[in-house]
CSV table of C-alpha atoms and ligand atoms in Angstrom, one decimal:
chain,number,residue,atom,x,y,z
A,1391,MET,CA,10.1,-11.6,-4.2
A,1392,GLY,CA,10.0,-15.5,-4.3
A,1393,HIS,CA,12.1,-16.3,-1.1
A,1394,ASP,CA,11.5,-18.3,1.9
A,1395,VAL,CA,11.4,-16.3,5.1
A,1396,VAL,CA,11.2,-16.9,8.6
A,1397,CYS,CA,10.8,-13.8,11.1
A,1398,VAL,CA,12.1,-14.2,14.6
A,1399,ASP,CA,11.2,-11.8,17.6
A,1400,ASN,CA,11.8,-12.7,21.2
A,1401,ASP,CA,8.6,-10.9,21.8
A,1402,GLU,CA,6.2,-14.2,22.2
A,1403,LEU,CA,3.3,-11.6,21.7
A,1404,LYS,CA,4.5,-9.9,19.1
A,1405,VAL,CA,5.3,-12.8,17.1
A,1406,ALA,CA,2.0,-14.5,18.3
A,1407,ALA,CA,0.0,-11.5,16.7
A,1408,LEU,CA,2.0,-11.4,13.4
A,1409,GLN,CA,0.8,-15.3,13.4
A,1410,GLY,CA,-2.5,-14.5,13.5
A,1411,GLY,CA,-2.4,-12.3,10.8
A,1412,ASP,CA,-2.1,-8.6,12.4
A,1413,THR,CA,0.0,-6.5,10.9
A,1414,LEU,CA,0.7,-4.3,13.9
A,1415,ILE,CA,1.6,-0.8,12.2
A,1416,PHE,CA,-0.3,1.0,9.9
A,1417,GLU,CA,1.2,0.6,6.6
A,1418,ASN,CA,0.2,0.5,2.8
A,1419,TYR,CA,0.3,-3.4,1.3
A,1420,LEU,CA,1.4,-5.1,4.1
A,1421,PRO,CA,-2.0,-6.5,5.1
A,1422,GLU,CA,-2.7,-8.1,1.7
A,1423,LEU,CA,0.9,-9.7,1.7
A,1424,LEU,CA,1.0,-10.8,4.9
A,1425,GLU,CA,-2.2,-12.4,3.4
A,1426,ARG,CA,-1.0,-13.6,0.8
A,1427,TYR,CA,2.3,-15.1,2.0
A,1428,ARG,CA,1.9,-16.3,5.4
A,1429,ASN,CA,2.6,-20.1,6.8
A,1430,ILE,CA,3.4,-20.0,2.6
A,1431,LYS,CA,6.3,-18.3,2.1
A,1432,ILE,CA,6.9,-16.1,5.4
A,1433,ARG,CA,6.8,-17.8,9.1
A,1434,PHE,CA,7.2,-16.1,12.5
A,1435,THR,CA,8.9,-17.9,15.3
A,1436,THR,CA,10.4,-16.8,18.5
A,1437,ASP,CA,13.1,-19.9,17.8
A,1438,LEU,CA,16.2,-18.1,16.2
A,1439,ALA,CA,18.5,-21.1,16.5
A,1440,GLU,CA,15.9,-23.0,14.6
A,1441,ALA,CA,15.9,-20.0,12.3
A,1442,THR,CA,19.5,-19.4,12.3
A,1443,ARG,CA,20.1,-23.1,11.1
A,1444,ASN,CA,18.1,-23.1,8.3
A,1445,SER,CA,18.4,-19.8,6.7
A,1446,GLU,CA,21.4,-19.0,3.7
A,1447,ALA,CA,21.1,-15.6,4.7
A,1448,ILE,CA,20.6,-13.8,8.3
A,1449,PHE,CA,19.0,-10.3,8.3
A,1450,ILE,CA,19.1,-8.3,11.3
A,1451,ALA,CA,16.8,-5.7,11.3
A,1452,VAL,CA,16.5,-4.8,15.2
A,1453,GLY,CA,16.2,-1.0,16.3
A,1454,THR,CA,19.3,0.8,17.2
A,1455,PRO,CA,17.5,3.6,19.5
A,1456,GLN,CA,19.2,6.9,20.4
A,1457,GLY,CA,21.9,6.6,23.3
A,1458,GLU,CA,22.4,9.5,26.1
A,1459,THR,CA,25.4,11.5,23.9
A,1460,GLY,CA,23.7,10.9,20.8
A,1461,ASP,CA,25.5,8.2,19.7
A,1462,ALA,CA,23.3,4.6,18.4
A,1463,ASP,CA,22.7,2.0,21.3
A,1464,LEU,CA,24.2,-1.3,19.8
A,1465,SER,CA,23.1,-3.8,22.8
A,1466,TYR,CA,20.0,-5.1,20.3
A,1467,VAL,CA,22.6,-5.8,17.4
A,1468,GLU,CA,25.0,-6.9,20.0
A,1469,ALA,CA,22.8,-9.2,21.6
A,1470,VAL,CA,21.4,-11.1,18.3
A,1471,ALA,CA,25.0,-11.2,16.8
A,1472,CYS,CA,25.7,-13.0,20.4
A,1473,GLU,CA,23.0,-15.5,19.8
A,1474,ILE,CA,23.2,-16.4,16.1
A,1475,ALA,CA,26.9,-17.0,16.6
A,1476,ARG,CA,26.0,-19.6,19.1
A,1477,SER,CA,23.3,-21.2,16.5
A,1478,ILE,CA,26.0,-21.5,13.5
A,1479,THR,CA,26.8,-25.0,12.0
A,1480,SER,CA,27.1,-23.8,8.4
A,1481,TYR,CA,28.4,-20.4,6.2
A,1482,LYS,CA,25.9,-18.1,7.0
A,1483,VAL,CA,25.7,-14.5,5.2
A,1484,VAL,CA,24.8,-12.2,8.1
A,1485,VAL,CA,23.6,-9.3,6.9
A,1486,GLU,CA,23.2,-5.8,9.0
A,1487,LYS,CA,20.0,-4.1,8.0
A,1488,SER,CA,19.8,-2.0,11.0
A,1489,THR,CA,21.0,1.6,10.3
A,1490,VAL,CA,24.4,1.3,12.5
A,1491,PRO,CA,27.4,3.5,12.8
A,1492,VAL,CA,30.7,2.8,10.6
A,1493,TYR,CA,32.8,-0.5,11.9
A,1494,THR,CA,29.5,-2.2,12.8
A,1495,ASN,CA,30.5,-4.3,11.0
A,1496,GLU,CA,33.6,-5.3,12.1
A,1497,TRP,CA,32.3,-5.2,15.8
A,1498,ILE,CA,29.8,-8.2,14.7
A,1499,SER,CA,32.5,-9.9,13.1
A,1500,ARG,CA,34.7,-9.6,16.1
A,1501,THR,CA,31.6,-11.3,17.8
A,1502,PHE,CA,31.5,-14.0,16.0
A,1503,GLU,CA,34.8,-14.8,16.4
A,1504,ARG,CA,34.8,-14.7,20.3
A,1505,ASN,CA,31.8,-17.0,20.5
A,1506,GLY,CA,34.0,-19.6,18.8
A,1507,VAL,CA,32.6,-19.3,15.2
A,1508,SER,CA,35.6,-19.7,12.4
A,1509,PRO,CA,36.0,-17.1,10.0
A,1510,GLU,CA,35.2,-19.4,7.1
A,1511,LEU,CA,31.7,-20.3,8.5
A,1512,PHE,CA,30.0,-16.5,8.2
A,1513,ASP,CA,30.6,-13.4,6.1
A,1514,VAL,CA,28.9,-10.0,7.6
A,1515,VAL,CA,27.4,-7.8,4.8
A,1516,SER,CA,26.1,-4.2,5.3
A,1517,ASN,CA,22.7,-3.7,3.2
A,1518,PRO,CA,21.2,-0.6,4.5
A,1519,GLU,CA,18.1,0.3,4.0
A,1520,PHE,CA,16.6,3.4,2.4
A,1521,LEU,CA,12.5,2.9,2.5
A,1522,ARG,CA,10.0,5.4,4.2
A,1523,GLU,CA,7.4,4.6,6.7
A,1524,GLY,CA,4.0,4.9,5.1
A,1525,THR,CA,5.0,3.6,1.7
A,1526,ALA,CA,7.7,1.2,3.0
A,1527,VAL,CA,6.6,-1.7,0.7
A,1528,SER,CA,6.7,0.0,-2.9
A,1529,ASP,CA,9.9,1.6,-1.7
A,1530,PHE,CA,11.4,-1.3,-0.8
A,1531,LEU,CA,10.3,-3.2,-4.3
A,1532,HIS,CA,10.8,-0.2,-6.2
A,1533,PRO,CA,14.2,1.6,-4.6
A,1534,ASP,CA,16.4,4.2,-6.1
A,1535,ARG,CA,19.4,1.9,-5.6
A,1536,ILE,CA,20.5,-1.4,-3.9
A,1537,VAL,CA,23.5,-0.9,-1.8
A,1538,VAL,CA,25.5,-4.2,-0.6
A,1539,GLY,CA,29.1,-3.6,1.2
A,1540,ALA,CA,30.6,-6.8,1.4
A,1541,ASN,CA,34.3,-7.6,1.2
A,1542,SER,CA,34.2,-11.1,0.3
A,1543,GLU,CA,32.5,-12.1,-3.1
A,1544,ARG,CA,31.0,-14.9,-2.2
A,1545,ALA,CA,28.9,-12.9,0.1
A,1546,ALA,CA,28.2,-10.4,-2.3
A,1547,LYS,CA,27.1,-13.1,-4.4
A,1548,VAL,CA,24.8,-14.2,-2.2
A,1549,LEU,CA,22.6,-10.8,-1.4
A,1550,GLN,CA,23.0,-10.6,-5.5
A,1551,THR,CA,21.0,-13.7,-5.8
A,1552,ILE,CA,18.3,-12.2,-3.0
A,1553,TYR,CA,17.8,-8.7,-4.9
A,1554,ARG,CA,18.1,-10.3,-8.7
A,1555,PRO,CA,14.2,-10.7,-9.4
A,1556,LEU,CA,14.2,-6.8,-9.1
A,1557,THR,CA,18.0,-6.2,-10.2
A,1558,SER,CA,16.7,-8.5,-13.4
A,1559,GLY,CA,13.1,-6.5,-13.7
A,1560,GLU,CA,12.0,-10.3,-13.6
A,1561,TYR,CA,9.4,-9.3,-10.5
A,1562,TYR,CA,8.1,-6.2,-12.2
A,1563,SER,CA,6.4,-8.5,-15.1
A,1564,ARG,CA,4.8,-10.1,-12.4
A,1565,ALA,CA,0.9,-10.0,-12.3
A,1566,ALA,CA,1.1,-9.8,-8.6
A,1567,SER,CA,4.0,-7.3,-8.3
A,1568,ILE,CA,3.5,-4.2,-6.4
A,1569,PRO,CA,3.1,-1.2,-8.4
A,1570,GLY,CA,6.4,1.6,-8.2
A,1571,SER,CA,8.8,3.5,-10.1
A,1572,CYS,CA,10.9,0.2,-11.5
A,1573,SER,CA,9.8,-1.4,-14.0
A,1574,MET,CA,11.2,-5.0,-16.2
A,1575,SER,CA,12.9,-2.1,-18.6
A,1576,GLU,CA,14.4,0.5,-15.8
A,1577,PRO,CA,14.9,-2.2,-12.7
A,1578,PRO,CA,17.0,-0.7,-10.1
A,1579,PRO,CA,20.9,-0.8,-10.2
A,1580,LEU,CA,22.6,-2.6,-7.2
A,1581,ILE,CA,26.2,-1.4,-6.4
A,1582,VAL,CA,28.9,-3.3,-4.0
A,1583,THR,CA,31.0,-1.1,-2.0
A,1584,SER,CA,33.2,-2.1,0.8
A,1585,THR,CA,31.1,-2.2,4.5
A,1586,LYS,CA,32.4,0.4,5.7
A,1587,SER,CA,31.1,2.7,2.6
A,1588,ALA,CA,27.8,1.2,2.6
A,1589,GLU,CA,27.6,2.0,6.8
A,1590,ILE,CA,28.4,5.5,5.5
A,1591,ILE,CA,26.4,5.9,2.6
A,1592,LYS,CA,23.1,5.2,5.3
A,1593,HIS,CA,23.8,8.0,7.8
A,1594,ALA,CA,25.5,10.0,5.0
A,1595,SER,CA,21.8,9.8,2.6
A,1596,ASN,CA,19.7,10.9,5.8
A,1597,ALA,CA,21.7,13.5,7.2
A,1598,PHE,CA,21.9,15.1,3.4
A,1599,LEU,CA,18.1,14.7,3.4
A,1600,ALA,CA,17.7,16.3,7.0
A,1601,LEU,CA,20.2,18.9,5.3
A,1602,LYS,CA,17.6,19.5,2.6
A,1603,ILE,CA,14.7,19.8,4.7
A,1604,SER,CA,16.3,22.4,7.1
A,1605,PHE,CA,17.6,24.2,4.5
A,1606,ILE,CA,14.3,24.8,3.0
A,1607,ASN,CA,13.2,25.5,6.7
A,1608,ALA,CA,15.6,28.0,7.2
A,1609,VAL,CA,15.2,29.5,3.9
A,1610,SER,CA,11.4,29.6,4.6
A,1611,ASN,CA,12.1,31.7,7.6
A,1612,LEU,CA,13.8,33.7,4.9
A,1613,CYS,CA,11.0,34.3,2.7
A,1614,GLU,CA,8.4,35.4,5.5
A,1615,ALA,CA,10.8,37.8,6.9
A,1616,ALA,CA,11.0,39.2,2.9
A,1617,ASP,CA,7.1,38.7,2.2
A,1618,ALA,CA,8.7,36.3,-0.6
A,1619,ASN,CA,6.5,32.9,-0.9
A,1620,VAL,CA,9.1,29.4,-0.3
A,1621,GLN,CA,6.8,27.2,-2.2
A,1622,GLN,CA,7.8,29.3,-5.6
A,1623,VAL,CA,11.5,29.4,-4.4
A,1624,ALA,CA,11.5,25.9,-3.9
A,1625,LEU,CA,9.6,25.2,-7.2
A,1626,GLY,CA,12.5,27.4,-8.6
A,1627,MET,CA,15.1,25.2,-7.0
A,1628,GLY,CA,14.0,22.1,-7.4
A,1629,LEU,CA,13.4,22.4,-11.3
A,1630,ASP,CA,17.2,22.2,-11.1
A,1631,ARG,CA,18.2,18.9,-11.6
A,1632,ARG,CA,21.2,19.0,-9.4
A,1633,ILE,CA,19.4,20.1,-6.6
A,1634,GLY,CA,15.5,18.1,-7.4
A,1635,PRO,CA,12.4,18.9,-6.3
A,1636,ARG,CA,12.1,16.2,-3.2
A,1637,PHE,CA,12.2,16.9,0.3
A,1638,LEU,CA,12.4,20.2,0.1
A,1639,SER,CA,8.6,20.8,1.3
A,1640,PRO,CA,9.2,23.3,4.5
A,1641,GLY,CA,7.3,22.6,7.9
A,1642,ILE,CA,7.5,22.4,11.7
A,1643,GLY,CA,11.1,20.3,11.3
A,1644,TYR,CA,11.3,16.6,10.5
A,1645,GLY,CA,10.4,14.0,13.2
A,1646,GLY,CA,10.1,10.3,13.3
A,1647,SER,CA,12.6,7.2,14.6
A,1648,CYS,CA,15.2,7.8,12.0
A,1649,PHE,CA,16.2,11.3,10.8
A,1650,PRO,CA,16.9,12.8,15.0
A,1651,LYS,CA,18.2,10.2,15.7
A,1652,ASP,CA,20.4,9.3,12.6
A,1653,VAL,CA,21.8,12.7,12.3
A,1654,ALA,CA,22.9,12.8,15.9
A,1655,ALA,CA,24.3,9.3,16.0
A,1656,PHE,CA,26.1,10.9,12.2
A,1657,ARG,CA,27.7,13.6,14.4
A,1658,SER,CA,28.5,11.2,17.0
A,1659,VAL,CA,30.5,8.8,14.9
A,1660,ALA,CA,32.4,12.0,13.0
A,1661,GLU,CA,33.3,13.2,16.6
A,1662,GLN,CA,34.8,10.0,17.5
A,1663,LEU,CA,36.8,10.2,14.3
A,1664,GLY,CA,37.9,13.5,15.3
A,1665,ILE,CA,36.0,15.0,12.6
A,1666,ASP,CA,34.6,18.4,12.5
A,1667,PHE,CA,31.5,18.1,11.0
A,1668,GLN,CA,29.5,21.1,12.4
A,1669,LEU,CA,27.1,21.2,9.7
A,1670,LEU,CA,25.1,18.3,11.4
A,1671,SER,CA,24.8,20.3,14.7
A,1672,GLU,CA,23.5,23.3,12.6
A,1673,ILE,CA,20.7,20.8,11.0
A,1674,GLU,CA,19.3,19.6,14.1
A,1675,LYS,CA,19.6,23.5,15.7
A,1676,ILE,CA,17.5,24.3,12.6
A,1677,ASN,CA,15.2,21.6,13.0
A,1678,LEU,CA,14.5,22.0,17.0
A,1679,HIS,CA,14.0,26.1,16.1
A,1680,GLN,CA,11.2,25.5,13.4
A,1681,ARG,CA,8.7,23.9,16.2
A,1682,LYS,CA,9.5,27.4,18.6
A,1683,ARG,CA,9.3,29.2,15.6
A,1684,PHE,CA,5.8,27.3,14.6
A,1685,LEU,CA,3.9,28.1,18.4
A,1686,LYS,CA,5.2,31.9,18.0
A,1687,LYS,CA,3.0,32.0,15.1
A,1688,VAL,CA,0.3,30.2,16.6
A,1689,ARG,CA,0.7,33.0,19.3
A,1690,SER,CA,1.3,35.7,16.8
A,1691,ALA,CA,-2.1,34.8,15.1
A,1692,LEU,CA,-4.0,34.5,18.8
A,1693,TRP,CA,-1.9,37.1,20.7
A,1694,THR,CA,-2.4,35.0,24.1
A,1695,LEU,CA,-2.8,31.4,24.1
A,1696,ARG,CA,-4.0,30.8,27.9
A,1697,GLU,CA,-7.3,29.2,27.7
A,1698,LYS,CA,-7.5,29.0,24.0
A,1699,ARG,CA,-9.3,26.7,22.6
A,1700,ILE,CA,-7.6,24.6,19.3
A,1701,GLY,CA,-8.3,21.9,17.0
A,1702,VAL,CA,-5.5,20.2,16.1
A,1703,LEU,CA,-5.1,18.2,12.5
A,1704,GLY,CA,-2.2,15.4,12.8
A,1705,LEU,CA,-0.4,13.7,15.3
A,1706,ALA,CA,1.8,11.4,13.3
A,1707,PHE,CA,5.4,12.5,12.4
A,1708,LYS,CA,4.2,12.4,8.9
A,1709,GLY,CA,1.6,11.5,7.1
A,1710,GLU,CA,0.4,7.8,6.2
A,1711,THR,CA,1.7,6.0,9.2
A,1712,ASP,CA,0.4,6.1,13.0
A,1713,ASP,CA,4.0,6.4,14.4
A,1714,VAL,CA,4.0,9.3,16.7
A,1715,ARG,CA,7.9,8.7,17.8
A,1716,ASP,CA,9.9,12.3,17.8
A,1717,SER,CA,6.8,13.7,16.3
A,1718,PRO,CA,6.8,17.0,15.6
A,1719,ALA,CA,2.5,17.3,15.9
A,1720,THR,CA,2.7,15.8,19.4
A,1721,ASP,CA,5.7,17.6,20.8
A,1722,LEU,CA,3.3,20.7,19.8
A,1723,VAL,CA,0.3,19.6,21.9
A,1724,GLN,CA,2.3,19.0,24.2
A,1725,MET,CA,4.1,22.8,24.1
A,1726,LEU,CA,0.2,24.4,23.9
A,1727,LEU,CA,-1.0,22.2,26.8
A,1728,ALA,CA,2.1,24.1,28.6
A,1729,GLU,CA,0.6,27.1,27.5
A,1730,GLY,CA,-2.5,26.5,28.6
A,1731,CYS,CA,-4.3,25.8,25.7
A,1732,THR,CA,-7.4,23.5,25.6
A,1733,ILE,CA,-6.9,20.9,22.3
A,1734,ALA,CA,-9.2,18.9,20.9
A,1735,ALA,CA,-6.9,16.6,18.0
A,1736,PHE,CA,-7.7,14.6,15.5
A,1737,ASP,CA,-5.2,11.9,13.6
A,1738,PRO,CA,-7.0,9.2,11.1
A,1739,ALA,CA,-4.4,6.4,12.7
A,1740,ALA,CA,-2.0,8.2,15.4
A,1741,MET,CA,-4.5,8.7,18.2
A,1742,LYS,CA,-3.7,5.5,19.7
A,1743,ARG,CA,0.0,5.7,19.7
A,1744,ALA,CA,-0.5,9.4,20.6
A,1745,ALA,CA,-2.5,8.5,24.0
A,1746,ASP,CA,-0.1,6.5,25.5
A,1747,ILE,CA,2.4,9.1,25.1
A,1748,LEU,CA,-0.4,12.3,25.9
A,1749,PRO,CA,-3.0,10.7,27.6
A,1750,ALA,CA,-6.8,12.3,27.1
A,1751,ASP,CA,-7.7,14.6,30.7
A,1752,ALA,CA,-9.7,18.1,31.1
A,1753,ASN,CA,-7.4,19.8,28.5
A,1754,LEU,CA,-6.9,17.4,25.7
A,1755,ARG,CA,-10.0,15.6,23.7
A,1756,TYR,CA,-9.3,12.9,20.9
A,1757,ALA,CA,-11.8,13.9,18.4
A,1758,ASP,CA,-13.8,11.8,15.8
A,1759,SER,CA,-13.4,13.6,12.9
A,1760,ALA,CA,-11.6,16.6,11.5
A,1761,TYR,CA,-14.6,18.9,11.9
A,1762,ASP,CA,-15.0,17.7,15.0
A,1763,ALA,CA,-11.4,18.7,16.3
A,1764,ALA,CA,-12.7,21.8,14.7
A,1765,ARG,CA,-15.9,22.5,16.4
A,1766,ASP,CA,-15.7,25.4,18.1
A,1767,ALA,CA,-12.0,26.2,18.5
A,1768,ASP,CA,-10.5,29.7,17.9
A,1769,ALA,CA,-8.1,28.3,15.6
A,1770,LEU,CA,-7.5,25.2,13.9
A,1771,LEU,CA,-3.5,23.9,13.3
A,1772,ILE,CA,-2.5,21.5,10.3
A,1773,LEU,CA,0.4,19.5,12.1
A,1774,THR,CA,0.9,16.5,9.9
A,1775,ASP,CA,0.6,16.4,6.1
A,1776,TRP,CA,-2.1,13.4,5.7
A,1777,LYS,CA,-3.4,13.2,2.3
A,1778,GLU,CA,-7.1,13.0,3.3
A,1779,PHE,CA,-6.7,16.9,5.3
A,1780,SER,CA,-6.6,18.2,1.8
A,1781,SER,CA,-10.2,17.3,0.5
A,1782,LEU,CA,-11.7,18.4,3.5
A,1783,ASP,CA,-15.2,20.9,3.0
A,1784,LEU,CA,-13.7,23.9,3.5
A,1785,SER,CA,-17.3,25.5,4.1
A,1786,LYS,CA,-18.2,23.4,6.5
A,1787,LEU,CA,-14.7,23.5,8.6
A,1788,ASN,CA,-15.1,27.6,8.5
A,1789,LYS,CA,-18.5,26.7,10.0
A,1790,MET,CA,-17.3,24.6,12.7
A,1791,LEU,CA,-14.7,26.9,13.6
A,1792,ARG,CA,-15.2,29.8,16.6
A,1793,TYR,CA,-12.9,31.9,14.5
A,1794,PRO,CA,-11.8,30.8,11.2
A,1795,ILE,CA,-8.3,31.0,11.7
A,1796,ILE,CA,-6.2,28.2,10.2
A,1797,ILE,CA,-2.1,27.9,10.7
A,1798,ASP,CA,-1.0,25.1,8.7
A,1799,GLY,CA,2.4,23.6,9.6
A,1800,ARG,CA,2.7,21.4,6.9
A,1801,ASN,CA,1.5,24.1,3.5
A,1802,MET,CA,-1.4,21.6,2.9
A,1803,PHE,CA,-3.7,24.5,1.0
A,1804,ASP,CA,-3.7,26.9,-1.4
A,1805,PRO,CA,-3.7,30.5,0.4
A,1806,GLN,CA,-6.1,32.2,-2.1
A,1807,VAL,CA,-8.1,29.4,-2.0
A,1808,MET,CA,-8.2,29.7,1.9
A,1809,MET,CA,-8.7,33.5,1.4
A,1810,LYS,CA,-12.0,32.8,-0.8
A,1811,ASN,CA,-13.0,30.4,1.7
A,1812,GLY,CA,-13.2,33.4,4.6
A,1813,PHE,CA,-10.2,32.4,6.5
A,1814,THR,CA,-7.3,33.7,7.7
A,1815,TYR,CA,-4.8,32.0,7.0
A,1816,LEU,CA,-0.9,31.4,8.2
A,1817,SER,CA,1.3,28.8,6.6
A,1818,ILE,CA,4.8,28.2,6.2
A,1819,GLY,CA,7.4,30.4,4.5
A,1820,ARG,CA,3.8,32.2,2.8
A,1821,PRO,CA,2.2,35.7,3.2
A,1822,THR,CA,-0.8,35.6,5.6
A,1823,VAL,CA,-3.8,35.9,3.9
A,1824,TYR,CA,-7.2,37.2,5.3
A,1825,PRO,CA,-10.9,36.4,4.8
A,1826,LEU,CA,-12.3,38.4,1.2
A,1827,ARG,CA,-15.0,40.4,2.7
A,1828,ASP,CA,-17.7,40.1,1.7
A,1829,LEU,CA,-18.4,43.4,-0.8
A,1830,ASP,CA,-21.9,43.4,-0.2
A,1831,ALA,CA,-21.8,42.4,3.2
A,1832,THR,CA,-19.8,45.6,3.5
A,1833,SER,CA,-21.9,48.3,1.6
A,1834,LYS,CA,-24.4,47.8,3.6
B,446,UGA,C1,13.5,8.0,6.6
B,446,UGA,C2,14.3,8.4,4.8
B,446,UGA,O1,13.6,9.4,4.0
B,446,UGA,C3,14.4,6.8,4.4
B,446,UGA,O2,14.9,7.3,3.3
B,446,UGA,C4,15.0,6.3,5.4
B,446,UGA,O3,15.1,4.7,4.7
B,446,UGA,C5,14.2,6.3,7.1
B,446,UGA,O4,14.4,7.8,7.2
B,446,UGA,C6,15.3,5.4,8.0
B,446,UGA,O5,16.3,5.8,8.0
B,446,UGA,O6,14.8,4.0,8.2
B,446,UGA,P1,11.3,8.3,7.4
B,446,UGA,O7,11.7,8.5,8.5
B,446,UGA,O8,10.3,6.9,7.4
B,446,UGA,O9,12.1,7.7,6.4
B,446,UGA,O10,10.3,9.5,6.9
B,446,UGA,P2,10.4,10.9,5.5
B,446,UGA,O11,9.5,10.5,4.6
B,446,UGA,O12,11.4,10.8,5.6
B,446,UGA,O13,10.0,12.0,6.6
B,446,UGA,C7,11.0,12.0,7.7
B,446,UGA,C8,10.7,13.4,8.4
B,446,UGA,O14,10.5,14.4,7.3
B,446,UGA,C9,8.9,13.9,8.8
B,446,UGA,O15,8.5,14.2,10.3
B,446,UGA,C10,8.2,14.5,7.5
B,446,UGA,O16,7.2,15.3,8.2
B,446,UGA,C11,9.7,15.2,7.7
B,446,UGA,N1,9.8,16.1,5.9
B,446,UGA,C12,10.0,15.4,4.9
B,446,UGA,C13,9.8,17.3,5.9
B,446,UGA,O17,9.5,18.4,6.6
B,446,UGA,N2,9.6,17.7,4.4
B,446,UGA,C14,10.4,17.3,3.3
B,446,UGA,O18,10.7,17.5,2.1
B,446,UGA,C15,9.8,16.0,3.6
């Protein structure tokens, strides 16, 4: 956007890798952007004091993992706030970017004051982030909205200036801008709210998206029981502009480092505030049930699971990322291994990270390709919605499998096409199809 950025981390190895041009995670556009701006507009350091002194705004973007009772563990936020406080010599805007519960803003301010920083020297602003992994860069630069929670006009102005290239539309007219949905004539809106409202906007948005997913998953189960088609139902619902078509894809439940943790944290916040928000527990319940239901589906297709050879496509928590944190796919692989299956798994990007939690052994092999995962398998499972899986050569896949059975947890294929290609095809919330018999062959 044109700003000078210095990124601080206390992990020396991480900082050294970034300085050397390694992006550390699989994320579209990140390698190109880092290549273009490294040591020009962006640098990496472990020296937080120096970075604080030289910055007008300091974004806190540390992790807020799930604590033992579901609440967010804010110890990293506190540690970094203390360190920033000790380095402040002139006015700074401290920006909460990490996903945090309501009241965190006040706690950060209190931490600053306890560390002897005078209130005129800082403001704490809440600026939640709504990007998704896999499309992080374009989501960030083409947001639906920018939320700035600020209790002081001075601080709000600093954030408005930072985002001006986007809100004025100027960024989108640049030749080197990253493409996306915003444009010069349709720039994103920026809303200024109170700090507490901004904190709640973040948790409520994630919980609402998780609700949409759990809702359609529950509807998909109903469709299965009624022999209806959830894809048609979601289409019919989503065309209502009040509902909208996005985040209505049923599957094996949501995972990742955000929805599970944030729904739990929001539930915990509600409890602490004395609010009976049972809907949040229901969202979680449906989500976990969805994984177990999928395991049942596999069993229903294969009769027994012990010593079955299963091919697995996808280990990441969703397509286009190498992240396996709280991945429904790796969870299911674990469940299948516990049932005595032998698994050959393939993921275009997440196998290295998956191997850290599920090391290869006699029962689990990491395959070289999707076809290799399918080789001699009793069934092939699709657990992550990688775009590239939808363009697999179906007749080749059919030949590789011992039995042409595909159990698709992400509804990647058209059942009619699968039927024509000779598969028994089970998916989510849609009728199971069986191979079209070769009429010539049966009449002989
Ligand atoms: C999510 C939110 O979408 C972002 O807006 C938010 O900024 C981010 O969390 C965060 O708080 O940091 P992310 O976890 O990267 O982003 O991924 P999503 O695309 O939301 O997918 C989350 C999970 O839901 C995945 O397991 C995905 O497969 C599943 N999902 C998503 C469905 O099962 N069905 C859908 O229709 C959509």
